Amino acid sequence: MYGDDATVRRILTELGDTWAVVGLSSNRSRPAYGVAEVLQRFGKRIVPVHPKAETVHGEQGYASLADIPFDVDVVDVFLNADLAGAVADEAVAKGAKAVWFQLGVVDEAAYERTRAAGLDMVMDRCPAIEINALR
């Protein structure tokens, strides 16, 4: 298990409410779209990160984490595992407090690097499922 229940709870309730959602576009059929909507419903500010830099759920999008002109608390990654590790490294460089890899996304080396840099991290879990379970 990559991220115990206490870590999940801390990320969702204590580390801040600005979530960069990497891979979020205006494509309603993609999981990132629905998860971002749930996070927003629970009071999180979502920041779409996608090469198209589209506005999604009323929030301005950015092409990369580095392009976001303000701090982000959590980086939620909806990319294949072979791309996710680089995003975790970018999250560390950006000064995020936590990284969350979605269901099916596992990169053990990225997990070790991110934790060694002092960030909380969860892999292979969905914050939309977990935030509903906190009720």
Coordinates of N, CA, C and O in Angstrom, one line a residue:
M1 N 0.9 -1.2 0.0 CA 0.0 0.0 0.0 C 0.9 1.2 0.0 O 1.8 1.4 0.8
Y2 N 0.6 2.1 -0.9 CA 1.4 3.3 -1.1 C 0.6 4.5 -0.6 O -0.1 5.2 -1.3
G3 N 0.7 4.8 0.7 CA -0.1 5.8 1.3 C -1.1 5.2 2.2 O -2.1 4.7 1.8
D4 N -0.9 5.2 3.5 CA -1.8 4.6 4.5 C -3.0 5.6 4.7 O -3.0 6.7 4.2
D5 N -4.0 5.1 5.5 CA -5.2 5.9 5.7 C -4.9 7.2 6.3 O -5.5 8.2 6.0
A6 N -3.9 7.3 7.2 CA -3.6 8.5 7.9 C -3.0 9.6 6.9 O -3.3 10.7 6.9
T7 N -2.2 9.1 6.0 CA -1.6 10.0 4.9 C -2.7 10.5 4.0 O -2.8 11.6 3.7
V8 N -3.6 9.6 3.6 CA -4.8 9.9 2.8 C -5.6 11.0 3.5 O -5.9 12.1 2.9
R9 N -5.9 10.8 4.7 CA -6.7 11.8 5.4 C -6.0 13.1 5.6 O -6.6 14.2 5.4
R10 N -4.7 13.1 5.9 CA -3.9 14.3 6.0 C -3.9 15.1 4.7 O -4.1 16.3 4.6
I11 N -3.7 14.4 3.5 CA -3.7 15.1 2.3 C -5.0 15.8 2.0 O -5.1 16.9 1.5
L12 N -6.1 15.0 2.2 CA -7.4 15.5 1.9 C -7.9 16.6 2.9 O -8.8 17.4 2.5
T13 N -7.4 16.6 4.1 CA -8.0 17.5 5.1 C -7.1 18.6 5.7 O -7.5 19.6 6.2
E14 N -5.8 18.4 5.6 CA -4.8 19.3 6.3 C -3.8 20.0 5.4 O -3.3 21.0 5.8
L15 N -3.5 19.5 4.2 CA -2.4 20.0 3.5 C -2.7 21.2 2.6 O -1.8 21.7 1.9
G16 N -3.9 21.6 2.5 CA -4.3 22.7 1.6 C -5.3 22.3 0.6 O -5.5 21.1 0.3
D17 N -5.9 23.3 0.0 CA -7.0 23.1 -0.9 C -6.8 23.4 -2.4 O -7.7 23.4 -3.2
T18 N -5.5 23.7 -2.8 CA -5.2 23.9 -4.2 C -4.6 22.7 -4.8 O -3.5 22.3 -4.4
W19 N -5.4 22.1 -5.7 CA -5.0 20.8 -6.3 C -4.7 21.0 -7.8 O -5.6 21.3 -8.6
A20 N -3.5 20.8 -8.2 CA -3.1 20.8 -9.6 C -3.5 19.4 -10.1 O -3.0 18.4 -9.6
V21 N -4.3 19.3 -11.1 CA -4.8 18.0 -11.7 C -4.1 17.8 -13.0 O -4.6 18.4 -14.0
V22 N -3.1 17.0 -13.0 CA -2.3 16.8 -14.3 C -2.9 15.8 -15.2 O -3.2 14.6 -14.7
G23 N -3.3 16.2 -16.4 CA -4.0 15.4 -17.3 C -5.4 15.8 -17.4 O -6.2 15.1 -18.2
L24 N -5.9 16.8 -16.7 CA -7.2 17.3 -16.8 C -7.5 18.1 -18.0 O -6.8 19.1 -18.2
S25 N -8.5 17.7 -18.8 CA -8.9 18.4 -20.0 C -10.4 18.6 -19.9 O -11.1 18.1 -19.0
S26 N -11.0 19.2 -21.0 CA -12.4 19.3 -21.0 C -13.1 18.1 -21.5 O -14.4 18.1 -21.7
N27 N -12.4 17.0 -21.7 CA -13.0 15.7 -22.2 C -13.8 15.1 -21.0 O -13.2 14.5 -20.1
R28 N -15.1 15.2 -21.1 CA -16.0 14.7 -20.0 C -15.9 13.2 -19.8 O -16.3 12.7 -18.7
S29 N -15.4 12.5 -20.8 CA -15.4 11.0 -20.6 C -14.2 10.5 -19.9 O -14.1 9.3 -19.6
R30 N -13.2 11.4 -19.6 CA -12.0 11.0 -19.0 C -12.2 11.0 -17.4 O -12.9 11.9 -16.9
P31 N -11.6 10.1 -16.7 CA -11.7 10.0 -15.3 C -11.3 11.3 -14.6 O -11.9 11.7 -13.6
A32 N -10.3 12.0 -15.1 CA -9.8 13.2 -14.4 C -11.0 14.3 -14.3 O -11.0 15.0 -13.4
Y33 N -11.8 14.3 -15.3 CA -12.9 15.3 -15.4 C -13.8 15.1 -14.2 O -14.1 16.1 -13.5
G34 N -14.3 13.9 -14.0 CA -15.2 13.6 -12.9 C -14.5 13.7 -11.5 O -15.2 14.3 -10.6
V35 N -13.3 13.3 -11.4 CA -12.6 13.4 -10.1 C -12.4 14.9 -9.7 O -12.7 15.3 -8.6
A36 N -12.0 15.7 -10.7 CA -11.9 17.1 -10.4 C -13.2 17.8 -10.0 O -13.2 18.6 -9.1
E37 N -14.3 17.3 -10.6 CA -15.6 17.8 -10.2 C -15.9 17.5 -8.8 O -16.4 18.3 -8.0
V38 N -15.6 16.3 -8.4 CA -15.8 15.9 -7.0 C -15.0 16.7 -6.0 O -15.4 17.2 -5.0
L39 N -13.7 16.8 -6.3 CA -12.8 17.6 -5.5 C -13.3 19.0 -5.3 O -13.3 19.6 -4.2
Q40 N -13.8 19.6 -6.4 CA -14.3 21.0 -6.4 C -15.6 21.0 -5.5 O -15.7 22.0 -4.7
R41 N -16.4 20.0 -5.6 CA -17.6 20.0 -4.7 C -17.3 19.9 -3.3 O -18.0 20.4 -2.4
F42 N -16.1 19.4 -2.9 CA -15.6 19.3 -1.5 C -14.8 20.5 -1.2 O -14.0 20.5 -0.2
G43 N -14.8 21.6 -2.0 CA -14.1 22.8 -1.6 C -12.7 22.9 -2.1 O -12.0 23.9 -1.7
K44 N -12.2 22.0 -2.9 CA -10.9 22.1 -3.4 C -10.8 23.0 -4.6 O -11.7 23.0 -5.4
R45 N -9.8 23.8 -4.7 CA -9.6 24.6 -5.9 C -8.8 23.7 -6.9 O -7.7 23.3 -6.6
I46 N -9.3 23.4 -8.0 CA -8.6 22.6 -9.0 C -7.9 23.4 -10.0 O -8.5 24.5 -10.4
V47 N -6.8 23.0 -10.4 CA -6.0 23.7 -11.4 C -5.7 22.7 -12.6 O -4.9 21.8 -12.4
P48 N -6.3 22.9 -13.7 CA -6.1 21.9 -14.8 C -4.7 22.1 -15.3 O -4.2 23.2 -15.6
V49 N -4.0 20.9 -15.5 CA -2.6 20.9 -16.1 C -2.7 20.0 -17.3 O -2.9 18.8 -17.1
H50 N -2.6 20.5 -18.5 CA -2.7 19.7 -19.7 C -2.0 20.5 -20.8 O -2.1 21.8 -20.8
P51 N -1.4 19.9 -21.8 CA -0.7 20.6 -22.9 C -1.6 21.7 -23.6 O -1.2 22.7 -24.0
K52 N -3.0 21.4 -23.6 CA -3.9 22.3 -24.2 C -4.2 23.5 -23.4 O -4.8 24.5 -23.9
A53 N -3.9 23.5 -22.1 CA -4.1 24.6 -21.1 C -5.5 25.1 -21.2 O -5.8 26.3 -21.2
E54 N -6.5 24.2 -21.2 CA -7.9 24.5 -21.3 C -8.5 25.0 -20.0 O -8.0 24.5 -18.9
T55 N -9.5 25.8 -20.0 CA -10.3 26.1 -18.8 C -11.2 25.0 -18.6 O -11.9 24.6 -19.5
V56 N -11.2 24.4 -17.4 CA -12.1 23.3 -17.1 C -12.7 23.6 -15.7 O -12.1 24.0 -14.8
H57 N -14.0 23.3 -15.6 CA -14.8 23.5 -14.4 C -14.6 25.0 -13.9 O -14.5 25.2 -12.7
G58 N -14.5 25.9 -14.9 CA -14.3 27.3 -14.6 C -13.0 27.7 -14.1 O -12.8 28.9 -13.7
E59 N -12.0 26.8 -14.1 CA -10.6 27.2 -13.7 C -9.7 27.2 -14.9 O -9.7 26.3 -15.7
Q60 N -8.8 28.3 -14.9 CA -7.8 28.4 -16.0 C -6.9 27.2 -16.0 O -6.4 26.8 -14.9
G61 N -6.6 26.7 -17.1 CA -5.6 25.6 -17.3 C -4.2 26.1 -17.6 O -4.1 27.3 -18.1
Y62 N -3.3 25.3 -17.3 CA -1.9 25.6 -17.6 C -1.2 24.4 -18.3 O -1.6 23.3 -18.1
A63 N -0.2 24.7 -19.1 CA 0.4 23.6 -19.9 C 1.3 22.7 -19.1 O 1.5 21.6 -19.4
S64 N 1.8 23.3 -18.0 CA 2.7 22.5 -17.1 C 2.6 23.0 -15.7 O 2.1 24.1 -15.4
L65 N 3.1 22.2 -14.7 CA 3.2 22.7 -13.3 C 4.0 24.0 -13.2 O 3.6 24.9 -12.5
A66 N 5.1 24.0 -14.0 CA 6.0 25.2 -13.9 C 5.3 26.5 -14.3 O 5.7 27.6 -13.9
D67 N 4.3 26.3 -15.2 CA 3.5 27.5 -15.7 C 2.5 28.1 -14.7 O 2.1 29.2 -14.9
I68 N 2.2 27.4 -13.7 CA 1.2 27.9 -12.7 C 1.9 29.0 -11.9 O 2.9 28.7 -11.2
P69 N 1.3 30.2 -11.9 CA 2.0 31.3 -11.2 C 1.7 31.5 -9.7 O 1.9 32.5 -9.2
F70 N 1.2 30.4 -9.1 CA 0.9 30.4 -7.7 C 1.3 29.1 -7.1 O 1.5 28.1 -7.8
D71 N 1.2 29.0 -5.8 CA 1.6 27.7 -5.1 C 0.4 26.7 -5.3 O -0.7 27.1 -5.3
V72 N 0.8 25.5 -5.3 CA -0.2 24.4 -5.3 C 0.2 23.5 -4.1 O 1.3 23.4 -3.7
D73 N -0.9 22.9 -3.5 CA -0.7 22.1 -2.3 C -0.5 20.6 -2.7 O 0.4 20.0 -2.1
V74 N -1.3 20.1 -3.6 CA -1.3 18.7 -4.0 C -1.3 18.6 -5.5 O -2.0 19.4 -6.2
V75 N -0.5 17.7 -6.0 CA -0.4 17.4 -7.4 C -1.0 16.0 -7.6 O -0.5 15.0 -7.2
D76 N -2.2 16.0 -8.3 CA -2.9 14.8 -8.6 C -2.6 14.4 -10.0 O -2.9 15.2 -11.0
V77 N -2.1 13.2 -10.2 CA -1.6 12.8 -11.5 C -2.4 11.7 -12.2 O -2.6 10.6 -11.7
F78 N -2.9 12.1 -13.4 CA -3.7 11.2 -14.3 C -2.9 10.9 -15.5 O -3.4 11.3 -16.6
L79 N -1.8 10.4 -15.4 CA -0.9 10.0 -16.5 C -0.5 8.6 -16.4 O -0.5 8.0 -15.3
N80 N -0.1 8.0 -17.5 CA 0.5 6.6 -17.4 C 1.7 6.6 -16.4 O 2.4 7.6 -16.3
A81 N 1.9 5.5 -15.8 CA 3.0 5.4 -14.8 C 4.4 5.7 -15.4 O 5.2 6.3 -14.7
D82 N 4.6 5.5 -16.7 CA 5.9 5.8 -17.3 C 6.1 7.3 -17.4 O 7.2 7.8 -17.6
L83 N 5.1 8.1 -17.3 CA 5.2 9.6 -17.4 C 5.0 10.2 -16.0 O 5.4 11.4 -15.8
A84 N 4.4 9.5 -15.1 CA 4.1 10.1 -13.8 C 5.3 10.4 -12.9 O 5.2 11.4 -12.2
G85 N 6.3 9.7 -13.0 CA 7.5 9.9 -12.1 C 8.1 11.3 -12.4 O 8.5 12.0 -11.5
A86 N 8.1 11.7 -13.7 CA 8.7 13.0 -14.0 C 7.8 14.1 -13.4 O 8.3 15.2 -12.9
V87 N 6.5 13.9 -13.4 CA 5.6 14.9 -12.8 C 5.8 14.9 -11.3 O 5.7 16.0 -10.7
A88 N 6.0 13.8 -10.6 CA 6.3 13.8 -9.2 C 7.5 14.7 -8.9 O 7.6 15.5 -8.0
D89 N 8.6 14.6 -9.8 CA 9.8 15.4 -9.6 C 9.5 16.9 -9.8 O 10.0 17.7 -9.1
E90 N 8.6 17.2 -10.8 CA 8.2 18.6 -11.0 C 7.4 19.1 -9.8 O 7.5 20.3 -9.4
A91 N 6.6 18.2 -9.2 CA 5.8 18.6 -8.0 C 6.8 19.0 -6.8 O 6.5 20.0 -6.1
V92 N 7.8 18.2 -6.7 CA 8.8 18.5 -5.7 C 9.5 19.9 -6.0 O 9.6 20.8 -5.1
A93 N 9.9 20.1 -7.2 CA 10.5 21.4 -7.6 C 9.5 22.6 -7.4 O 9.9 23.7 -7.1
K94 N 8.2 22.3 -7.6 CA 7.2 23.4 -7.5 C 6.9 23.7 -6.1 O 6.4 24.8 -5.8
G95 N 7.3 22.9 -5.1 CA 7.1 23.1 -3.7 C 5.8 22.6 -3.2 O 5.3 23.1 -2.2
A96 N 5.2 21.7 -3.9 CA 3.9 21.1 -3.5 C 4.1 20.3 -2.1 O 5.3 20.0 -1.8
K97 N 3.1 20.1 -1.4 CA 3.1 19.4 -0.1 C 2.9 17.9 -0.3 O 3.2 17.1 0.6
A98 N 2.2 17.5 -1.4 CA 1.8 16.1 -1.6 C 1.7 15.8 -3.1 O 1.4 16.7 -3.9
V99 N 1.8 14.5 -3.4 CA 1.6 14.0 -4.7 C 0.6 12.8 -4.6 O 0.8 12.0 -3.7
W100 N -0.3 12.8 -5.5 CA -1.3 11.7 -5.6 C -1.3 11.1 -6.9 O -1.6 11.8 -7.9
F101 N -1.0 9.8 -7.0 CA -1.1 9.1 -8.3 C -2.4 8.3 -8.3 O -2.7 7.6 -7.3
Q102 N -3.1 8.4 -9.3 CA -4.5 7.8 -9.4 C -4.4 6.3 -9.5 O -3.4 5.7 -9.6
L103 N -5.6 5.7 -9.4 CA -5.8 4.3 -9.5 C -5.0 3.8 -10.8 O -5.1 4.3 -11.8
G104 N -4.2 2.7 -10.5 CA -3.5 2.1 -11.6 C -2.1 2.7 -11.9 O -1.4 2.2 -12.7
V105 N -1.8 3.9 -11.3 CA -0.6 4.5 -11.5 C 0.4 4.3 -10.3 O 0.1 4.7 -9.2
V106 N 1.4 3.5 -10.6 CA 2.4 3.1 -9.6 C 3.8 3.3 -10.2 O 4.1 2.8 -11.3
D107 N 4.6 4.0 -9.5 CA 6.1 4.2 -9.8 C 6.8 4.2 -8.5 O 6.9 5.2 -7.8
E108 N 7.3 3.0 -8.1 CA 8.0 2.9 -6.8 C 9.2 3.8 -6.6 O 9.4 4.4 -5.5
A109 N 10.0 4.0 -7.6 CA 11.1 4.9 -7.6 C 10.7 6.3 -7.3 O 11.3 7.1 -6.5
A110 N 9.6 6.8 -8.0 CA 9.1 8.1 -7.8 C 8.5 8.3 -6.4 O 8.7 9.3 -5.8
Y111 N 7.9 7.2 -5.9 CA 7.4 7.3 -4.5 C 8.5 7.5 -3.5 O 8.5 8.4 -2.7
E112 N 9.6 6.7 -3.7 CA 10.8 6.9 -2.8 C 11.4 8.3 -2.9 O 11.7 8.9 -1.9
R113 N 11.6 8.8 -4.1 CA 12.2 10.1 -4.3 C 11.3 11.2 -3.7 O 11.8 12.1 -3.0
T114 N 10.0 11.1 -3.9 CA 9.1 12.1 -3.4 C 9.0 12.1 -1.9 O 9.0 13.2 -1.3
R115 N 8.9 10.9 -1.3 CA 8.9 10.8 0.2 C 10.3 11.3 0.7 O 10.3 12.0 1.7
A116 N 11.4 11.0 0.1 CA 12.7 11.4 0.5 C 12.8 13.0 0.5 O 13.5 13.5 1.3
A117 N 12.1 13.6 -0.4 CA 12.1 15.1 -0.5 C 11.1 15.7 0.5 O 11.0 16.9 0.6
G118 N 10.4 14.9 1.3 CA 9.6 15.4 2.4 C 8.1 15.6 2.1 O 7.4 16.1 2.9
L119 N 7.7 15.1 0.9 CA 6.3 15.2 0.5 C 5.5 14.0 0.9 O 6.1 12.9 1.0
D120 N 4.3 14.2 1.3 CA 3.4 13.0 1.4 C 3.1 12.5 0.0 O 3.0 13.3 -1.0
M121 N 2.8 11.2 -0.1 CA 2.5 10.7 -1.4 C 1.5 9.5 -1.3 O 1.7 8.7 -0.3
V122 N 0.6 9.4 -2.2 CA -0.3 8.2 -2.3 C -0.3 7.8 -3.7 O -0.2 8.6 -4.7
M123 N -0.3 6.5 -3.9 CA -0.4 5.9 -5.3 C -1.5 4.9 -5.4 O -1.8 4.2 -4.4
D124 N -2.0 4.7 -6.5 CA -3.0 3.7 -6.9 C -4.3 3.8 -6.0 O -4.8 2.8 -5.6
R125 N -4.7 5.0 -5.7 CA -5.9 5.3 -5.0 C -6.6 6.5 -5.7 O -5.9 7.3 -6.3
C126 N -7.9 6.7 -5.4 CA -8.6 7.8 -6.0 C -9.1 8.8 -5.0 O -9.8 8.4 -4.1
P127 N -8.7 10.1 -5.0 CA -9.2 11.0 -4.0 C -10.7 11.2 -4.0 O -11.2 11.5 -2.9
A128 N -11.3 11.0 -5.1 CA -12.8 11.2 -5.1 C -13.5 10.1 -4.3 O -14.5 10.3 -3.6
I129 N -12.9 8.9 -4.4 CA -13.4 7.8 -3.6 C -13.1 8.0 -2.1 O -14.0 7.9 -1.2
E130 N -11.9 8.4 -1.8 CA -11.4 8.6 -0.5 C -12.1 9.8 0.2 O -12.4 9.7 1.4
I131 N -12.3 10.8 -0.5 CA -12.9 12.0 0.2 C -14.3 11.7 0.5 O -14.8 12.2 1.6
N132 N -15.0 10.9 -0.3 CA -16.4 10.5 0.1 C -16.4 9.6 1.3 O -17.4 9.6 2.1
A133 N -15.4 8.8 1.5 CA -15.3 7.9 2.6 C -15.0 8.6 3.9 O -15.3 8.1 5.0
L134 N -14.5 9.9 3.8 CA -14.2 10.6 5.1 C -15.5 11.2 5.7 O -15.4 11.6 6.9
R135 N -16.6 11.2 5.1 CA -17.8 11.8 5.6 C -18.3 11.0 6.8 O -18.1 9.9 7.1

